[in-house]
Coordinates of C-alpha atoms in Angstrom, one line a residue:
M495 CA 41.5 -28.6 -1.7
P496 CA 39.1 -25.8 -2.7
E497 CA 36.8 -27.9 -2.1
F498 CA 38.1 -28.4 2.1
F499 CA 38.9 -24.7 2.1
S500 CA 35.2 -24.0 1.8
K501 CA 33.7 -26.1 3.8
L502 CA 36.3 -24.7 6.1
T503 CA 36.0 -20.8 5.6
D504 CA 32.0 -21.7 5.3
R505 CA 31.8 -21.5 9.0
I506 CA 33.1 -17.6 9.3
P507 CA 29.8 -14.8 8.8
K508 CA 30.1 -13.7 5.7
T509 CA 31.0 -9.9 6.5
L510 CA 33.7 -10.3 8.8
Y511 CA 35.0 -13.2 6.6
A512 CA 35.0 -10.6 3.6
F513 CA 37.0 -8.0 5.2
G514 CA 38.9 -11.4 6.4
A515 CA 40.0 -11.8 3.0
S516 CA 41.1 -8.3 1.7
L517 CA 43.5 -8.4 4.9
V518 CA 45.2 -12.1 3.4
L519 CA 44.5 -10.8 0.0
M520 CA 47.1 -8.1 0.8
P521 CA 50.2 -9.9 1.4
L522 CA 49.7 -11.9 -1.5
S523 CA 49.2 -8.9 -4.0
L524 CA 52.4 -7.1 -2.6
A525 CA 54.7 -10.3 -3.0
N526 CA 53.4 -10.6 -6.9
G527 CA 53.7 -7.5 -7.2
V528 CA 57.5 -7.6 -5.2
L529 CA 58.5 -10.5 -7.8
I530 CA 57.1 -8.9 -10.9
A531 CA 59.7 -5.4 -10.1
R532 CA 62.6 -7.9 -9.1
T533 CA 62.3 -9.5 -12.2
V534 CA 61.8 -7.3 -15.2
G535 CA 62.6 -3.8 -13.9
P536 CA 60.4 -0.9 -14.1
V537 CA 60.4 -0.8 -17.9
G538 CA 59.1 -4.5 -18.2
K539 CA 56.9 -4.0 -15.6
G540 CA 55.0 -0.6 -17.2
A541 CA 54.7 -2.6 -20.6
L542 CA 52.7 -5.2 -18.4
D543 CA 50.7 -3.3 -16.7
L544 CA 49.9 -1.3 -20.3
I545 CA 48.7 -4.8 -21.0
L546 CA 46.2 -5.1 -18.2
A547 CA 45.6 -1.5 -18.2
T548 CA 44.1 -1.8 -21.7
A549 CA 42.9 -5.1 -21.6
G550 CA 41.1 -3.8 -18.6
L551 CA 39.3 -0.7 -20.4
L552 CA 38.1 -3.5 -22.7
V553 CA 36.5 -5.6 -20.0
M554 CA 34.8 -2.5 -18.8
I555 CA 33.6 -1.3 -22.5
L556 CA 32.5 -4.0 -23.6
G557 CA 31.2 -5.8 -20.6
F558 CA 28.6 -3.3 -20.5
S559 CA 28.4 -3.0 -16.4
L560 CA 26.4 -6.1 -16.0
A561 CA 27.6 -7.9 -13.2
P562 CA 25.9 -5.3 -11.2
G563 CA 22.8 -6.2 -12.5
I564 CA 23.2 -9.9 -12.6
T565 CA 23.7 -9.9 -8.7
Y566 CA 20.5 -7.7 -8.5
V567 CA 18.9 -10.1 -10.1
V568 CA 19.8 -13.3 -8.6
A569 CA 19.1 -11.0 -5.5
K570 CA 15.6 -11.2 -5.9
G571 CA 15.6 -14.9 -5.6
K572 CA 13.0 -15.6 -9.3
T573 CA 15.7 -16.2 -12.0
D574 CA 16.9 -18.9 -13.5
I575 CA 20.2 -19.6 -13.7
R576 CA 20.3 -21.8 -16.3
S577 CA 18.6 -19.9 -19.1
L578 CA 20.9 -16.6 -18.0
T579 CA 23.9 -18.4 -17.7
A580 CA 23.1 -19.0 -21.9
R581 CA 22.7 -15.4 -22.5
L582 CA 25.6 -14.8 -21.4
L583 CA 28.0 -17.5 -23.3
L584 CA 26.3 -15.5 -26.6
V585 CA 26.8 -11.9 -25.1
A586 CA 31.1 -13.4 -24.3
G587 CA 31.2 -14.6 -27.6
A588 CA 30.0 -11.2 -29.5
Q589 CA 32.6 -9.8 -26.9
T590 CA 35.3 -12.0 -28.0
V591 CA 34.8 -11.3 -31.5
A592 CA 34.8 -7.6 -30.7
T593 CA 37.8 -7.2 -28.7
L594 CA 39.5 -8.9 -31.0
M595 CA 38.6 -6.3 -33.9
I596 CA 39.6 -3.4 -31.6
L597 CA 43.4 -5.0 -30.7
V598 CA 43.5 -5.3 -34.6
L599 CA 42.3 -1.6 -35.7
I600 CA 44.7 -0.6 -32.2
S601 CA 48.0 -2.4 -33.6
N602 CA 47.0 -0.6 -36.8
T603 CA 47.3 2.8 -35.7
S604 CA 50.8 5.4 -34.8
Y605 CA 49.6 5.2 -31.1
S606 CA 49.8 1.2 -30.7
D607 CA 52.5 1.3 -28.4
K608 CA 50.4 3.4 -25.9
F609 CA 48.2 0.8 -25.2
L610 CA 50.1 -2.6 -26.4
P611 CA 54.2 -3.2 -25.9
T612 CA 56.2 -3.7 -29.4
G613 CA 58.3 -5.8 -30.6
V614 CA 56.3 -8.1 -28.4
G615 CA 54.5 -10.2 -32.2
R616 CA 50.4 -11.2 -32.7
W617 CA 50.9 -13.4 -29.7
L618 CA 49.9 -10.3 -28.0
L619 CA 46.4 -9.7 -30.0
L620 CA 45.6 -12.8 -29.2
G621 CA 46.4 -13.6 -26.1
T622 CA 44.5 -9.8 -24.6
T623 CA 41.9 -10.9 -26.3
L624 CA 41.6 -14.2 -24.2
Y625 CA 41.9 -12.7 -21.2
V626 CA 39.2 -10.3 -22.0
L627 CA 36.9 -13.1 -21.8
L628 CA 37.8 -14.2 -19.5
E629 CA 38.3 -11.4 -16.9
L630 CA 34.2 -10.5 -18.8
L631 CA 33.1 -14.3 -18.0
T632 CA 34.8 -14.3 -14.4
A633 CA 32.5 -10.9 -13.9
S634 CA 29.6 -12.8 -14.2
W635 CA 30.2 -16.2 -12.3
K636 CA 31.1 -13.9 -9.3
A637 CA 28.2 -11.7 -10.2
M638 CA 25.6 -14.7 -9.8
L639 CA 27.6 -15.9 -6.4
V640 CA 27.7 -12.7 -5.0
G641 CA 23.8 -12.5 -5.4
R642 CA 22.8 -15.8 -3.6
Q643 CA 25.3 -14.1 -1.2
E644 CA 27.7 -17.2 -1.3
I645 CA 30.8 -14.2 -0.8
V646 CA 33.0 -16.4 0.6
R647 CA 33.4 -18.9 -2.2
V648 CA 34.4 -16.3 -3.7
N649 CA 36.9 -14.9 -1.6
N650 CA 37.8 -18.1 -1.9
S651 CA 38.7 -18.3 -5.6
E652 CA 40.5 -15.1 -5.4
M653 CA 43.2 -15.7 -2.9
L654 CA 43.9 -19.6 -4.1
G655 CA 44.3 -17.5 -7.9
R656 CA 46.7 -15.2 -6.2
I657 CA 48.8 -18.0 -4.0
L658 CA 48.7 -19.7 -7.5
Q659 CA 50.1 -16.5 -9.3
F660 CA 52.8 -16.4 -6.4
L661 CA 54.2 -20.0 -7.0
L662 CA 53.9 -19.3 -10.7
L663 CA 55.8 -16.7 -10.7
F664 CA 59.0 -18.6 -8.0
G665 CA 58.7 -21.2 -9.6
I666 CA 58.8 -20.5 -13.1
A667 CA 61.8 -17.3 -12.5
A668 CA 63.5 -19.6 -9.9
T669 CA 63.8 -21.9 -12.6
L670 CA 65.3 -19.7 -15.2
A671 CA 67.5 -17.7 -13.1
S672 CA 68.9 -21.1 -12.1
K673 CA 69.5 -21.5 -15.9
G674 CA 70.8 -18.2 -16.2
G675 CA 67.4 -16.8 -17.8
N676 CA 65.6 -13.8 -16.9
I677 CA 61.6 -14.0 -17.1
S678 CA 60.1 -11.7 -19.8
V679 CA 57.0 -10.1 -20.0
A680 CA 55.1 -12.5 -22.2
V681 CA 55.4 -14.8 -19.5
L682 CA 54.4 -12.7 -16.9
F683 CA 51.1 -12.0 -18.9
A684 CA 50.6 -16.3 -19.4
I685 CA 50.7 -16.7 -15.9
A686 CA 47.9 -13.8 -15.8
V687 CA 45.5 -15.5 -18.1
T688 CA 46.7 -18.7 -16.5
V689 CA 45.3 -17.4 -13.2
S690 CA 42.6 -16.2 -14.8
A691 CA 41.4 -19.3 -16.6
F692 CA 42.1 -20.6 -12.6
I693 CA 39.4 -18.9 -11.1
N694 CA 37.4 -18.8 -13.8
L695 CA 37.2 -22.6 -13.4
S696 CA 36.4 -22.2 -10.0
L697 CA 34.3 -20.8 -10.0
I698 CA 31.6 -22.3 -12.3
F699 CA 32.5 -25.3 -10.0
K700 CA 31.5 -23.3 -7.5
L701 CA 28.7 -22.9 -9.0
R702 CA 27.7 -26.0 -10.5
N703 CA 24.5 -27.1 -8.5
A704 CA 23.1 -23.4 -9.7
F705 CA 23.4 -24.4 -13.2
K706 CA 21.4 -27.4 -12.6
E707 CA 18.2 -25.3 -11.1
H708 CA 16.1 -24.8 -14.0
T709 CA 13.2 -23.0 -12.4
G710 CA 12.3 -19.3 -12.2
T711 CA 12.3 -16.5 -15.2
N712 CA 14.8 -15.7 -17.7
S713 CA 15.6 -12.4 -16.2
F714 CA 19.0 -10.7 -18.7
R715 CA 16.2 -7.5 -19.4
E716 CA 15.8 -7.4 -16.4
A717 CA 19.8 -7.4 -15.5
V718 CA 20.7 -5.4 -19.1
G719 CA 18.1 -3.1 -17.5
F720 CA 19.6 -2.5 -13.9
A721 CA 22.9 -2.2 -15.7
A722 CA 22.7 0.2 -17.8
P723 CA 21.6 3.1 -15.8
C724 CA 25.4 2.1 -14.7
Y725 CA 26.9 1.5 -17.3
L726 CA 28.5 5.3 -18.4
A727 CA 28.9 6.3 -14.2
N728 CA 31.3 3.0 -14.5
L729 CA 32.5 3.7 -17.6
A730 CA 33.4 7.2 -16.3
Q731 CA 34.5 6.1 -12.9
F732 CA 37.2 3.4 -14.6
L733 CA 38.4 6.2 -16.6
N734 CA 39.1 8.2 -13.1
Y735 CA 41.1 6.0 -12.0
R736 CA 43.1 4.5 -15.0
L737 CA 43.3 7.0 -17.7
D738 CA 46.4 8.3 -15.9
V739 CA 48.0 5.0 -16.6
F740 CA 47.8 5.6 -20.7
V741 CA 48.9 9.5 -20.3
V742 CA 51.7 8.8 -18.2
S743 CA 52.2 6.0 -21.3
F744 CA 51.8 8.6 -24.1
Y745 CA 54.4 11.3 -22.0
S746 CA 56.6 9.0 -20.2
G747 CA 56.9 6.0 -21.1
Y748 CA 56.9 2.4 -20.0
A749 CA 59.2 3.1 -17.1
S750 CA 57.5 5.5 -16.1
V751 CA 54.4 3.6 -16.2
G752 CA 55.8 1.0 -14.0
R753 CA 56.9 3.0 -10.8
Y754 CA 53.6 4.8 -11.1
T755 CA 51.4 1.7 -11.3
L756 CA 53.5 0.9 -8.5
A757 CA 52.5 3.8 -6.3
V758 CA 48.5 3.3 -7.5
G759 CA 48.3 -0.4 -6.8
L760 CA 50.1 -0.3 -3.2
G761 CA 47.5 2.5 -2.5
Q762 CA 44.7 0.8 -4.0
L763 CA 45.4 -2.1 -1.8
I764 CA 43.9 -0.2 1.5
W765 CA 40.5 -0.6 -1.4
M766 CA 40.5 -3.9 -1.0
L767 CA 38.3 -2.9 2.7
S768 CA 35.8 -0.9 1.5
N769 CA 35.5 -2.9 -2.1
A770 CA 34.4 -5.6 0.2
A771 CA 32.4 -3.7 1.7
A772 CA 30.6 -3.1 -1.1
T773 CA 30.0 -6.2 -2.2
V774 CA 28.8 -7.8 0.8
L775 CA 26.3 -4.2 0.5
L776 CA 24.9 -4.9 -2.7
P777 CA 22.6 -8.2 -1.9
K778 CA 21.6 -7.0 1.4
I779 CA 20.4 -3.5 0.1
A780 CA 18.5 -5.6 -3.2
A781 CA 16.5 -7.8 -0.7
A782 CA 16.5 -5.9 2.6
E783 CA 13.4 -3.6 4.4
H784 CA 13.9 0.5 3.4
D785 CA 14.2 1.5 6.9
D786 CA 17.4 -0.9 7.5
R787 CA 19.3 0.6 4.8
A788 CA 20.4 3.8 5.4
A789 CA 21.7 2.4 8.6
H790 CA 23.5 -0.9 8.0
V791 CA 25.6 1.5 4.9
M792 CA 26.7 3.9 7.1
R793 CA 27.6 1.9 10.0
V794 CA 29.9 -0.5 7.0
N795 CA 31.0 3.5 6.0
R796 CA 32.5 4.6 8.5
L797 CA 33.9 1.5 9.8
A798 CA 35.7 0.9 6.0
L799 CA 36.5 4.8 6.7
A800 CA 38.1 4.1 9.7
A801 CA 40.2 0.4 8.8
S802 CA 41.3 3.0 4.6
F803 CA 42.6 5.7 7.0
A804 CA 44.5 3.6 9.8
G805 CA 45.6 1.2 6.9
A806 CA 47.0 4.7 4.6
I807 CA 49.4 5.8 7.6
A808 CA 50.2 2.1 7.9
L809 CA 51.1 2.5 4.1
G810 CA 52.6 5.9 4.1
I811 CA 55.1 5.6 7.1
A812 CA 56.1 1.9 6.0
G813 CA 56.2 2.6 2.0
S814 CA 59.3 4.8 2.3
Q815 CA 62.0 2.1 4.1
L816 CA 60.3 -0.6 1.9
I817 CA 59.5 0.2 -1.7
P818 CA 63.1 0.6 -2.4
L819 CA 64.0 -2.3 -0.1
L820 CA 61.4 -4.7 -1.9
Y821 CA 61.3 -3.5 -5.1
G822 CA 64.7 -2.1 -5.7
E823 CA 66.3 1.5 -6.0
A824 CA 64.5 1.8 -9.5
F825 CA 61.4 2.4 -8.0
R826 CA 62.5 4.9 -5.0
S827 CA 60.4 7.0 -6.9
S828 CA 57.2 5.9 -6.5
I829 CA 57.4 6.8 -2.4
D830 CA 56.4 10.6 -3.3
A831 CA 53.5 9.3 -5.9
L832 CA 52.5 7.2 -2.9
L833 CA 52.8 10.1 -0.4
W834 CA 50.6 12.4 -3.0
I835 CA 47.9 9.5 -3.7
L836 CA 46.9 8.3 -0.2
P837 CA 44.7 11.2 0.7
G838 CA 42.6 10.6 -2.1
I839 CA 42.9 6.8 -1.9
V840 CA 41.0 7.0 1.7
A841 CA 38.6 9.3 0.0
F842 CA 37.6 7.7 -2.3
S843 CA 36.7 4.4 0.0
I844 CA 34.0 6.6 1.2
V845 CA 32.5 6.3 -2.7
N846 CA 32.8 2.6 -2.4
V847 CA 30.2 2.1 -0.4
L848 CA 28.1 5.0 -1.4
A849 CA 28.0 4.0 -5.1
A850 CA 27.0 0.8 -4.1
F851 CA 24.2 2.3 -1.6
L852 CA 23.1 4.6 -4.6
A853 CA 22.8 2.0 -7.5
G854 CA 21.3 -0.9 -5.1
I855 CA 18.4 1.7 -4.7
G856 CA 17.6 2.5 -8.1
K857 CA 19.6 5.7 -8.5
P858 CA 22.4 5.3 -10.4
R859 CA 22.2 8.6 -12.4
L860 CA 23.8 10.1 -9.2
N861 CA 27.2 7.6 -9.6
L862 CA 26.8 8.9 -13.2
I863 CA 26.7 12.9 -12.3
V864 CA 29.7 12.2 -10.1
S865 CA 31.7 10.1 -12.4
T866 CA 31.6 13.1 -14.8
I867 CA 32.2 15.6 -13.0
S868 CA 35.3 14.0 -11.1
L869 CA 36.6 12.7 -15.0
A870 CA 36.4 15.9 -15.9
A871 CA 39.0 17.7 -13.0
T872 CA 41.2 13.9 -14.3
I873 CA 41.2 14.7 -17.7
S874 CA 42.2 18.4 -17.1
L875 CA 44.5 17.9 -13.7
D876 CA 45.8 15.3 -15.7
L877 CA 47.2 17.1 -19.2
V878 CA 48.3 19.5 -17.0
L879 CA 50.4 18.5 -14.4
I880 CA 51.7 14.5 -16.3
P881 CA 53.3 16.9 -18.6
R882 CA 55.3 18.7 -15.8
F883 CA 55.6 16.3 -13.1
D884 CA 56.1 12.9 -14.3
I885 CA 53.9 10.2 -12.0
V886 CA 53.8 12.8 -9.6
G887 CA 51.8 14.8 -10.9
A888 CA 49.8 11.7 -12.0
A889 CA 49.1 11.2 -9.0
I890 CA 48.1 14.8 -7.7
A891 CA 45.4 14.8 -10.0
S892 CA 44.3 11.1 -9.0
S893 CA 44.4 12.4 -5.5
V894 CA 42.3 15.6 -6.4
S895 CA 39.8 13.7 -8.3
Y896 CA 39.3 11.0 -5.7
I897 CA 38.5 13.5 -2.9
I898 CA 35.7 15.2 -5.3
S899 CA 34.2 12.2 -6.2
A900 CA 33.7 11.4 -2.2
T901 CA 32.3 15.1 -1.3
I902 CA 30.0 15.1 -4.2
T903 CA 28.8 11.2 -3.2
V904 CA 28.3 12.2 0.4
A905 CA 26.5 15.5 -0.5
F906 CA 24.0 12.7 -2.5
F907 CA 24.0 10.7 0.3
V908 CA 23.2 12.9 2.8
K909 CA 20.5 14.3 0.7
E910 CA 18.5 10.9 -0.1
T911 CA 18.5 9.3 3.3
N912 CA 18.1 12.7 5.7
T913 CA 21.4 12.4 7.5
S914 CA 24.2 13.5 9.5
L915 CA 28.0 13.9 8.0
R916 CA 28.5 12.8 11.9
D917 CA 27.1 9.4 11.4
L918 CA 27.7 8.8 8.2
L919 CA 31.2 9.4 8.3
L920 CA 32.6 9.2 12.6
P921 CA 33.0 5.9 14.3
T922 CA 31.1 5.4 17.2
S923 CA 31.0 2.9 19.8
G924 CA 28.3 0.8 18.3
D925 CA 30.3 0.4 16.1
L926 CA 32.9 -1.1 18.1
K927 CA 29.9 -3.4 19.6
S928 CA 28.9 -4.7 16.2
V929 CA 32.7 -5.8 15.2
L930 CA 33.3 -7.5 18.3
A931 CA 29.9 -9.4 17.6
L932 CA 30.8 -10.1 14.6
T933 CA 35.0 -11.9 15.6
E934 CA 33.0 -13.1 18.8
P935 CA 31.6 -16.6 17.1
L936 CA 35.1 -17.1 15.6
L937 CA 36.7 -16.9 18.6
R938 CA 34.5 -18.7 20.5
R939 CA 35.5 -21.8 18.0
A940 CA 39.0 -20.7 18.6
R941 CA 38.1 -21.3 22.3
L942 CA 36.7 -24.8 21.5
G943 CA 39.8 -25.9 19.1
G944 CA 38.5 -24.5 15.8
V945 CA 37.2 -25.6 13.2
G946 CA 36.8 -29.3 11.7

């Protein structure tokens, strides 16, 4: 099935497919979220999300932002993939040991329940360590494929992984319900680990031919050199949109975490569009001529921003009705949080695109400035607003921080490229023509009887 799926989608233009895959992943993510919310409620969902947030934090800290560096060196076309992989596996071993040590230290502190749920046993330490390892390796394999501009293959694996997650969730939940039982947080996390392992193996399979190549240079040091300046910026940015989960956990408990992460997760579905654009952009920027970069990025940004704005309006209107209907009345308070965070979500879609450009032209320090300022705003606003307004306070803090990030990033881009705000933000008739040009080959194939 994966091989057939790849052959089928390889015929679709990469840029169009990146956006199309995002649109397909949205309902899959929604379906998985509904199943989780319905089976374990706000408290269970909050406990699971806290585990995943802690794992994500460790991936970010220990990953050293190597993925953009890997993409950069592979995109240049002179990298020995096999030698690079050997180095990455050695690093992954060290990262695994460090992960387990950090988790053991956390579990022995009085604040352990703010990072990992209590009463789940030592299995959680080992399971989280395995999950972090899988996510680190997955990031490396994705980066290689993106650098080779095989983005379709990455999206194929992601979609198949989400389909597997839904099937596992539905199958296990239905089986337990038929026997009078309920799915647990431990089982949900085991499913997450299984899906991560599946995606990992799928990506390795897609790279099997690249692993056989033994030409070029070992570009590990160059990848580290590119990634190092990005690391602090990416870490700050990660904290900028994940720190609130830990602050909500500290002040309000797992149920509030579950409700807040639902609002954030729904809002961040909009980012799938701009993240897809950024994924397409980085290898193209690394390989493109200087004069082509800014025009290409501005067009992608205009389209991503327009799509994000339209998506936010639709989500805001539908969310107030669908959240209690799909997720249950226990999640009704997520509606206000969603509405407050949506303006920032739309604004931050700009950052997802333009930050890839700034990193691609070798100026990641500008992203660090943006991330540091916005993180300072996030910390200050979280500590003031969350104790008073719970998850609505967290949403307001995040929204303001995202808007600050977007404003500064736009200022840097305009200064670096000497372009106008209008050219950067407002769609043109040429944008519509470019979209039609991308979709025309696919529509023509459909008229001719589809792919086959």
